[in-house]
Amino acid sequence: MPDHGAGRSSGSFVAVGLGMMLGAHVTPRARSEIQHADVVFVLVSDAIVERWVQEMRADARSLQPFYAEGKRRTRSYREMIEAMLAEVRAGHRVCGVFYGHPGVFAQVPHHAIAQARREGFDAEMHAGISAEDCLYADLGIDPGTFGCQHYEASQLMFYQRRLDPSAYLVLWQIGVAGDRSVSRFGTGPAHRRLLIELLVDEGYPLDHEVIVYEAATLPIVEPRMDRMPLSALVDADLHLQSTLVVPPARPMARNEAMLAKLARLEARLDSGA
Ligand SMILES: C[S@@+](CC[C@H](N)C(=O)[O-])C[C@H]1O[C@@H](n2cnc3c(N)ncnc32)[C@H](O)[C@@H]1O
């Protein structure tokens, strides 16, 4: 454990991300936080990545055992936060290491930071490379071209949202779409049929091409970019690390009323009125 000298009495918390690809995406800042923390907790996508962190910090503690099939994820998250906060309260400099970006579709880092701050400790997050960043690169998508909507797949099903089929749609946690128990490691065709029904109602045709995307997590593997009609999603091979990308299904419609208002405004400004 690094020695930071005597006199430091209050703990702190920092959340860092490793990016998606093992060893290739970690920022110098994240690496430095991992090396200099008193206590390191790690919650990453697989055991190889966890071992990689443990090569840097042999004493890194895994948060993975807090998960269990059938146990509500919200309970696991509370226990993870509590484990990290206990070390902060004990006066330690604590680093939480997460895969991807620690603040993207990740409750634990956000809640741990908020809790630490409520208790008067210093807490911050450093950005990392998320699955979203990788998908823009791998699929050649620029979110600025047509706009891009991101939803957690189950949340999209549980709440009334308004989708815009003229923009990209990215659905996270598609592998557990519709899991009301928040405790499964996967849902199946019956849940997916309901999601497809919802997307069809929102204007996406059944034959519209969608992409099951999985960023490469090792330099020796290729990203998964499986294109299929929306209807084929029912039987698609989906995992916890799958993200669904739905390209626009219709062209953007010009907002003629706003364009006319802008033209009138510009004419007024140009005439100096
Ligand atoms: C709890 S979120 C964590 C996201 C992570 N914090 C990030 O920055 O990308 C888990 C979801 O991220 C997406 N995800 C995780 N690993 C992925 C990968 N290798 N490729 C594509 N999406 C991935 C999936 O939608 C998955 O269900």
GROMACS .gro file of C-alpha atoms and ligand atoms in nm:
model
  300
    1MET     CA    1   0.000   0.000   0.000
    2PRO     CA    2   0.150   0.340  -0.093
    3ASP     CA    3   0.255   0.570   0.188
    4HIS     CA    4   0.117   0.925   0.162
    5GLY     CA    5   0.284   1.049   0.476
    6ALA     CA    6   0.140   1.135   0.815
    7GLY     CA    7  -0.120   1.401   0.885
    8ARG     CA    8  -0.385   1.312   0.625
    9SER     CA    9  -0.695   1.241   0.828
   10SER     CA   10  -0.986   1.244   0.582
   11GLY     CA   11  -1.063   0.986   0.321
   12SER     CA   12  -1.146   1.046  -0.043
   13PHE     CA   13  -1.300   0.863  -0.336
   14VAL     CA   14  -1.219   0.870  -0.705
   15ALA     CA   15  -1.392   0.672  -0.982
   16VAL     CA   16  -1.185   0.592  -1.289
   17GLY     CA   17  -1.250   0.397  -1.608
   18LEU     CA   18  -1.028   0.151  -1.792
   19GLY     CA   19  -1.194   0.201  -2.130
   20MET     CA   20  -1.318  -0.101  -2.322
   21MET     CA   21  -1.002  -0.260  -2.461
   22LEU     CA   22  -0.767  -0.421  -2.216
   23GLY     CA   23  -0.458  -0.206  -2.167
   24ALA     CA   24  -0.525   0.011  -2.474
   25HIS     CA   25  -0.773   0.266  -2.340
   26VAL     CA   26  -0.658   0.339  -1.986
   27THR     CA   27  -0.562   0.704  -1.939
   28PRO     CA   28  -0.241   0.810  -1.761
   29ARG     CA   29  -0.462   0.980  -1.501
   30ALA     CA   30  -0.659   0.664  -1.427
   31ARG     CA   31  -0.337   0.461  -1.406
   32SER     CA   32  -0.189   0.712  -1.162
   33GLU     CA   33  -0.500   0.703  -0.940
   34ILE     CA   34  -0.488   0.323  -0.932
   35GLN     CA   35  -0.120   0.324  -0.841
   36HIS     CA   36  -0.147   0.587  -0.568
   37ALA     CA   37  -0.469   0.490  -0.392
   38ASP     CA   38  -0.460   0.331  -0.047
   39VAL     CA   39  -0.745   0.097  -0.137
   40VAL     CA   40  -0.850  -0.011  -0.488
   41PHE     CA   41  -1.187  -0.167  -0.571
   42VAL     CA   42  -1.249  -0.309  -0.914
   43LEU     CA   43  -1.569  -0.383  -1.107
   44VAL     CA   44  -1.494  -0.481  -1.465
   45SER     CA   45  -1.646  -0.686  -1.744
   46ASP     CA   46  -1.438  -1.002  -1.713
   47ALA     CA   47  -1.181  -1.189  -1.509
   48ILE     CA   48  -0.894  -1.117  -1.750
   49VAL     CA   49  -0.941  -0.743  -1.705
   50GLU     CA   50  -0.963  -0.789  -1.329
   51ARG     CA   51  -0.633  -0.980  -1.331
   52TRP     CA   52  -0.479  -0.700  -1.541
   53VAL     CA   53  -0.571  -0.448  -1.270
   54GLN     CA   54  -0.432  -0.684  -1.008
   55GLU     CA   55  -0.099  -0.687  -1.192
   56MET     CA   56  -0.087  -0.313  -1.124
   57ARG     CA   57  -0.230  -0.350  -0.776
   58ALA     CA   58  -0.208  -0.699  -0.632
   59ASP     CA   59  -0.427  -0.586  -0.341
   60ALA     CA   60  -0.716  -0.464  -0.564
   61ARG     CA   61  -1.046  -0.593  -0.427
   62SER     CA   62  -1.310  -0.724  -0.665
   63LEU     CA   63  -1.668  -0.598  -0.631
   64GLN     CA   64  -1.788  -0.884  -0.855
   65PRO     CA   65  -1.884  -1.118  -0.565
   66PHE     CA   66  -2.160  -0.873  -0.470
   67TYR     CA   67  -2.348  -0.986  -0.785
   68ALA     CA   68  -2.551  -1.308  -0.787
   69GLU     CA   69  -2.814  -1.446  -1.022
   70GLY     CA   70  -3.153  -1.391  -0.855
   71LYS     CA   71  -3.019  -1.112  -0.628
   72ARG     CA   72  -3.156  -0.767  -0.713
   73ARG     CA   73  -2.884  -0.559  -0.876
   74THR     CA   74  -2.995  -0.259  -0.671
   75ARG     CA   75  -2.903  -0.452  -0.353
   76SER     CA   76  -2.564  -0.550  -0.500
   77TYR     CA   77  -2.501  -0.186  -0.588
   78ARG     CA   78  -2.584  -0.069  -0.234
   79GLU     CA   79  -2.344  -0.325  -0.088
   80MET     CA   80  -2.065  -0.224  -0.329
   81ILE     CA   81  -2.107   0.144  -0.240
   82GLU     CA   82  -2.107   0.060   0.130
   83ALA     CA   83  -1.787  -0.146   0.098
   84MET     CA   84  -1.608   0.145  -0.072
   85LEU     CA   85  -1.749   0.411   0.160
   86ALA     CA   86  -1.640   0.215   0.469
   87GLU     CA   87  -1.278   0.254   0.353
   88VAL     CA   88  -1.328   0.625   0.280
   89ARG     CA   89  -1.469   0.673   0.632
   90ALA     CA   90  -1.164   0.492   0.768
   91GLY     CA   91  -0.957   0.777   0.624
   92HIS     CA   92  -0.827   0.604   0.313
   93ARG     CA   93  -0.775   0.734  -0.039
   94VAL     CA   94  -1.006   0.499  -0.228
   95CYS     CA   95  -1.012   0.436  -0.602
   96GLY     CA   96  -1.304   0.259  -0.771
   97VAL     CA   97  -1.200   0.110  -1.105
   98PHE     CA   98  -1.473   0.039  -1.360
   99TYR     CA   99  -1.463  -0.068  -1.722
  100GLY     CA  100  -1.548   0.180  -1.995
  101HIS     CA  101  -1.637   0.527  -1.871
  102PRO     CA  102  -1.717   0.517  -1.498
  103GLY     CA  103  -2.010   0.753  -1.545
  104VAL     CA  104  -2.183   0.597  -1.846
  105PHE     CA  105  -2.475   0.367  -1.763
  106ALA     CA  106  -2.307   0.299  -1.431
  107GLN     CA  107  -2.494   0.371  -1.109
  108VAL     CA  108  -2.235   0.263  -0.854
  109PRO     CA  109  -1.967   0.527  -0.928
  110HIS     CA  110  -2.222   0.813  -0.942
  111HIS     CA  111  -2.392   0.706  -0.619
  112ALA     CA  112  -2.063   0.644  -0.439
  113ILE     CA  113  -1.943   0.994  -0.531
  114ALA     CA  114  -2.272   1.153  -0.422
  115GLN     CA  115  -2.269   0.964  -0.091
  116ALA     CA  116  -1.904   1.047  -0.021
  117ARG     CA  117  -1.973   1.417  -0.088
  118ARG     CA  118  -2.283   1.410   0.135
  119GLU     CA  119  -2.059   1.282   0.413
  120GLY     CA  120  -1.810   1.563   0.354
  121PHE     CA  121  -1.537   1.371   0.172
  122ASP     CA  122  -1.360   1.472  -0.149
  123ALA     CA  123  -1.492   1.268  -0.438
  124GLU     CA  124  -1.452   1.291  -0.813
  125MET     CA  125  -1.474   1.101  -1.141
  126HIS     CA  126  -1.234   1.088  -1.432
  127ALA     CA  127  -1.368   1.021  -1.783
  128GLY     CA  128  -1.288   0.703  -1.970
  129ILE     CA  129  -1.362   0.550  -2.311
  130SER     CA  130  -1.710   0.397  -2.313
  131ALA     CA  131  -1.882   0.142  -2.537
  132GLU     CA  132  -2.052   0.442  -2.697
  133ASP     CA  133  -1.718   0.591  -2.801
  134CYS     CA  134  -1.610   0.258  -2.952
  135LEU     CA  135  -1.933   0.211  -3.145
  136TYR     CA  136  -1.898   0.549  -3.313
  137ALA     CA  137  -1.550   0.447  -3.430
  138ASP     CA  138  -1.631   0.087  -3.528
  139LEU     CA  139  -1.965   0.153  -3.698
  140GLY     CA  140  -1.858   0.483  -3.853
  141ILE     CA  141  -2.145   0.671  -3.692
  142ASP     CA  142  -2.131   1.040  -3.615
  143PRO     CA  143  -2.401   1.120  -3.358
  144GLY     CA  144  -2.415   1.472  -3.501
  145THR     CA  145  -2.535   1.363  -3.845
  146PHE     CA  146  -2.891   1.265  -3.754
  147GLY     CA  147  -2.884   1.293  -3.373
  148CYS     CA  148  -2.859   0.996  -3.139
  149GLN     CA  149  -3.089   0.876  -2.860
  150HIS     CA  150  -2.958   0.652  -2.584
  151TYR     CA  151  -3.181   0.449  -2.356
  152GLU     CA  152  -3.141   0.163  -2.115
  153ALA     CA  153  -3.355  -0.100  -2.290
  154SER     CA  154  -3.568  -0.191  -1.988
  155GLN     CA  155  -3.626   0.172  -1.895
  156LEU     CA  156  -3.753   0.231  -2.248
  157MET     CA  157  -4.003  -0.050  -2.192
  158PHE     CA  158  -4.110   0.053  -1.840
  159TYR     CA  159  -4.172   0.422  -1.909
  160GLN     CA  160  -4.356   0.619  -2.174
  161ARG     CA  161  -4.090   0.777  -2.392
  162ARG     CA  162  -4.109   0.947  -2.729
  163LEU     CA  163  -3.865   0.807  -2.981
  164ASP     CA  164  -3.754   0.994  -3.292
  165PRO     CA  165  -3.712   0.738  -3.575
  166SER     CA  166  -3.523   0.996  -3.781
  167ALA     CA  167  -3.229   0.979  -3.535
  168TYR     CA  168  -3.004   0.690  -3.429
  169LEU     CA  169  -3.127   0.489  -3.134
  170VAL     CA  170  -2.886   0.306  -2.905
  171LEU     CA  171  -3.029   0.056  -2.655
  172TRP     CA  172  -2.804  -0.043  -2.367
  173GLN     CA  173  -2.841  -0.364  -2.165
  174ILE     CA  174  -3.041  -0.518  -2.448
  175GLY     CA  175  -2.949  -0.864  -2.314
  176VAL     CA  176  -3.168  -0.808  -2.006
  177ALA     CA  177  -3.438  -0.601  -2.180
  178GLY     CA  178  -3.763  -0.605  -1.985
  179ASP     CA  179  -3.629  -0.771  -1.670
  180ARG     CA  180  -3.863  -0.632  -1.403
  181SER     CA  181  -3.692  -0.834  -1.131
  182VAL     CA  182  -3.361  -0.650  -1.199
  183SER     CA  183  -3.192  -0.975  -1.101
  184ARG     CA  184  -3.157  -1.181  -1.420
  185PHE     CA  185  -2.840  -1.221  -1.624
  186GLY     CA  186  -3.046  -1.246  -1.943
  187THR     CA  187  -3.400  -1.231  -2.083
  188GLY     CA  188  -3.526  -1.422  -2.385
  189PRO     CA  189  -3.752  -1.417  -2.693
  190ALA     CA  190  -4.076  -1.342  -2.503
  191HIS     CA  191  -3.937  -1.020  -2.353
  192ARG     CA  192  -3.776  -0.922  -2.683
  193ARG     CA  193  -4.102  -0.968  -2.874
  194LEU     CA  194  -4.254  -0.698  -2.651
  195LEU     CA  195  -3.960  -0.466  -2.716
  196ILE     CA  196  -3.994  -0.519  -3.092
  197GLU     CA  197  -4.367  -0.449  -3.065
  198LEU     CA  198  -4.285  -0.122  -2.891
  199LEU     CA  199  -4.032  -0.023  -3.159
  200VAL     CA  200  -4.277  -0.105  -3.439
  201ASP     CA  201  -4.539   0.114  -3.266
  202GLU     CA  202  -4.278   0.392  -3.255
  203GLY     CA  203  -4.229   0.377  -3.633
  204TYR     CA  204  -3.956   0.120  -3.695
  205PRO     CA  205  -4.056  -0.140  -3.960
  206LEU     CA  206  -3.998  -0.509  -3.881
  207ASP     CA  207  -3.754  -0.535  -4.173
  208HIS     CA  208  -3.555  -0.232  -4.059
  209GLU     CA  209  -3.186  -0.318  -4.019
  210VAL     CA  210  -3.050  -0.310  -3.664
  211ILE     CA  211  -2.699  -0.386  -3.539
  212VAL     CA  212  -2.599  -0.596  -3.239
  213TYR     CA  213  -2.273  -0.438  -3.130
  214GLU     CA  214  -2.001  -0.563  -2.898
  215ALA     CA  215  -1.680  -0.361  -2.875
  216ALA     CA  216  -1.358  -0.561  -2.876
  217THR     CA  217  -1.222  -0.594  -2.524
  218LEU     CA  218  -0.893  -0.758  -2.629
  219PRO     CA  219  -0.659  -0.629  -2.902
  220ILE     CA  220  -0.664  -0.970  -3.074
  221VAL     CA  221  -1.041  -0.985  -3.131
  222GLU     CA  222  -1.268  -0.800  -3.370
  223PRO     CA  223  -1.575  -0.607  -3.257
  224ARG     CA  224  -1.909  -0.781  -3.313
  225MET     CA  225  -2.127  -0.588  -3.558
  226ASP     CA  226  -2.412  -0.821  -3.651
  227ARG     CA  227  -2.665  -0.663  -3.886
  228MET     CA  228  -3.013  -0.813  -3.895
  229PRO     CA  229  -3.375  -0.712  -3.952
  230LEU     CA  230  -3.550  -0.590  -3.637
  231SER     CA  231  -3.770  -0.902  -3.644
  232ALA     CA  232  -3.461  -1.127  -3.608
  233LEU     CA  233  -3.376  -0.973  -3.273
  234VAL     CA  234  -3.616  -1.222  -3.110
  235ASP     CA  235  -3.372  -1.509  -3.157
  236ALA     CA  236  -3.046  -1.314  -3.172
  237ASP     CA  237  -2.754  -1.418  -2.956
  238LEU     CA  238  -2.752  -1.140  -2.697
  239HIS     CA  239  -2.522  -1.109  -2.397
  240LEU     CA  240  -2.473  -0.876  -2.102
  241GLN     CA  241  -2.215  -0.687  -2.311
  242SER     CA  242  -2.441  -0.644  -2.618
  243THR     CA  243  -2.564  -0.302  -2.725
  244LEU     CA  244  -2.831  -0.255  -2.992
  245VAL     CA  245  -2.786   0.017  -3.253
  246VAL     CA  246  -3.093   0.116  -3.453
  247PRO     CA  247  -3.013   0.344  -3.750
  248PRO     CA  248  -3.269   0.608  -3.852
  249ALA     CA  249  -3.579   0.461  -4.012
  250ARG     CA  250  -3.703   0.775  -4.182
  251PRO     CA  251  -3.556   1.103  -4.311
  252MET     CA  252  -3.548   1.411  -4.091
  253ALA     CA  253  -3.853   1.633  -4.152
  254ARG     CA  254  -3.782   2.003  -4.196
  255ASN     CA  255  -3.939   2.228  -3.933
  256GLU     CA  256  -4.086   2.474  -4.184
  257ALA     CA  257  -4.256   2.686  -3.918
  258MET     CA  258  -3.929   2.743  -3.731
  259LEU     CA  259  -3.736   2.801  -4.053
  260ALA     CA  260  -3.989   3.069  -4.150
  261LYS     CA  261  -3.956   3.235  -3.808
  262LEU     CA  262  -3.577   3.232  -3.841
  263ALA     CA  263  -3.599   3.384  -4.190
  264ARG     CA  264  -3.820   3.666  -4.055
  265LEU     CA  265  -3.584   3.722  -3.763
  266GLU     CA  266  -3.278   3.736  -3.987
  267ALA     CA  267  -3.453   3.974  -4.228
  268ARG     CA  268  -3.538   4.203  -3.934
  269LEU     CA  269  -3.180   4.192  -3.802
  270ASP     CA  270  -3.036   4.255  -4.151
  271SER     CA  271  -3.262   4.558  -4.201
  272GLY     CA  272  -3.157   4.693  -3.862
  273ALA     CA  273  -3.520   4.710  -3.741
  274LIG     C1  274  -2.367  -0.124  -1.689
  274LIG     S1  275  -2.339  -0.071  -1.852
  274LIG     C2  276  -2.171  -0.019  -1.844
  274LIG     C3  277  -2.126   0.068  -1.956
  274LIG     C4  278  -1.983   0.117  -1.940
  274LIG     N1  279  -1.973   0.198  -1.821
  274LIG     C5  280  -1.931   0.197  -2.058
  274LIG     O1  281  -1.870   0.299  -2.036
  274LIG     O2  282  -1.952   0.156  -2.172
  274LIG     C6  283  -2.339  -0.225  -1.934
  274LIG     C7  284  -2.385  -0.211  -2.076
  274LIG     O3  285  -2.282  -0.147  -2.151
  274LIG     C8  286  -2.280  -0.199  -2.281
  274LIG     N2  287  -2.152  -0.270  -2.302
  274LIG     C9  288  -2.072  -0.325  -2.210
  274LIG     N3  289  -1.967  -0.384  -2.270
  274LIG    C10  290  -1.983  -0.366  -2.402
  274LIG    C11  291  -1.910  -0.402  -2.517
  274LIG     N4  292  -1.796  -0.472  -2.509
  274LIG     N5  293  -1.958  -0.364  -2.637
  274LIG    C12  294  -2.072  -0.295  -2.650
  274LIG     N6  295  -2.145  -0.257  -2.546
  274LIG    C13  296  -2.101  -0.291  -2.423
  274LIG    C14  297  -2.395  -0.300  -2.292
  274LIG     O4  298  -2.510  -0.232  -2.338
  274LIG    C15  299  -2.408  -0.341  -2.148
  274LIG     O5  300  -2.535  -0.397  -2.120
   0.00000   0.00000   0.00000
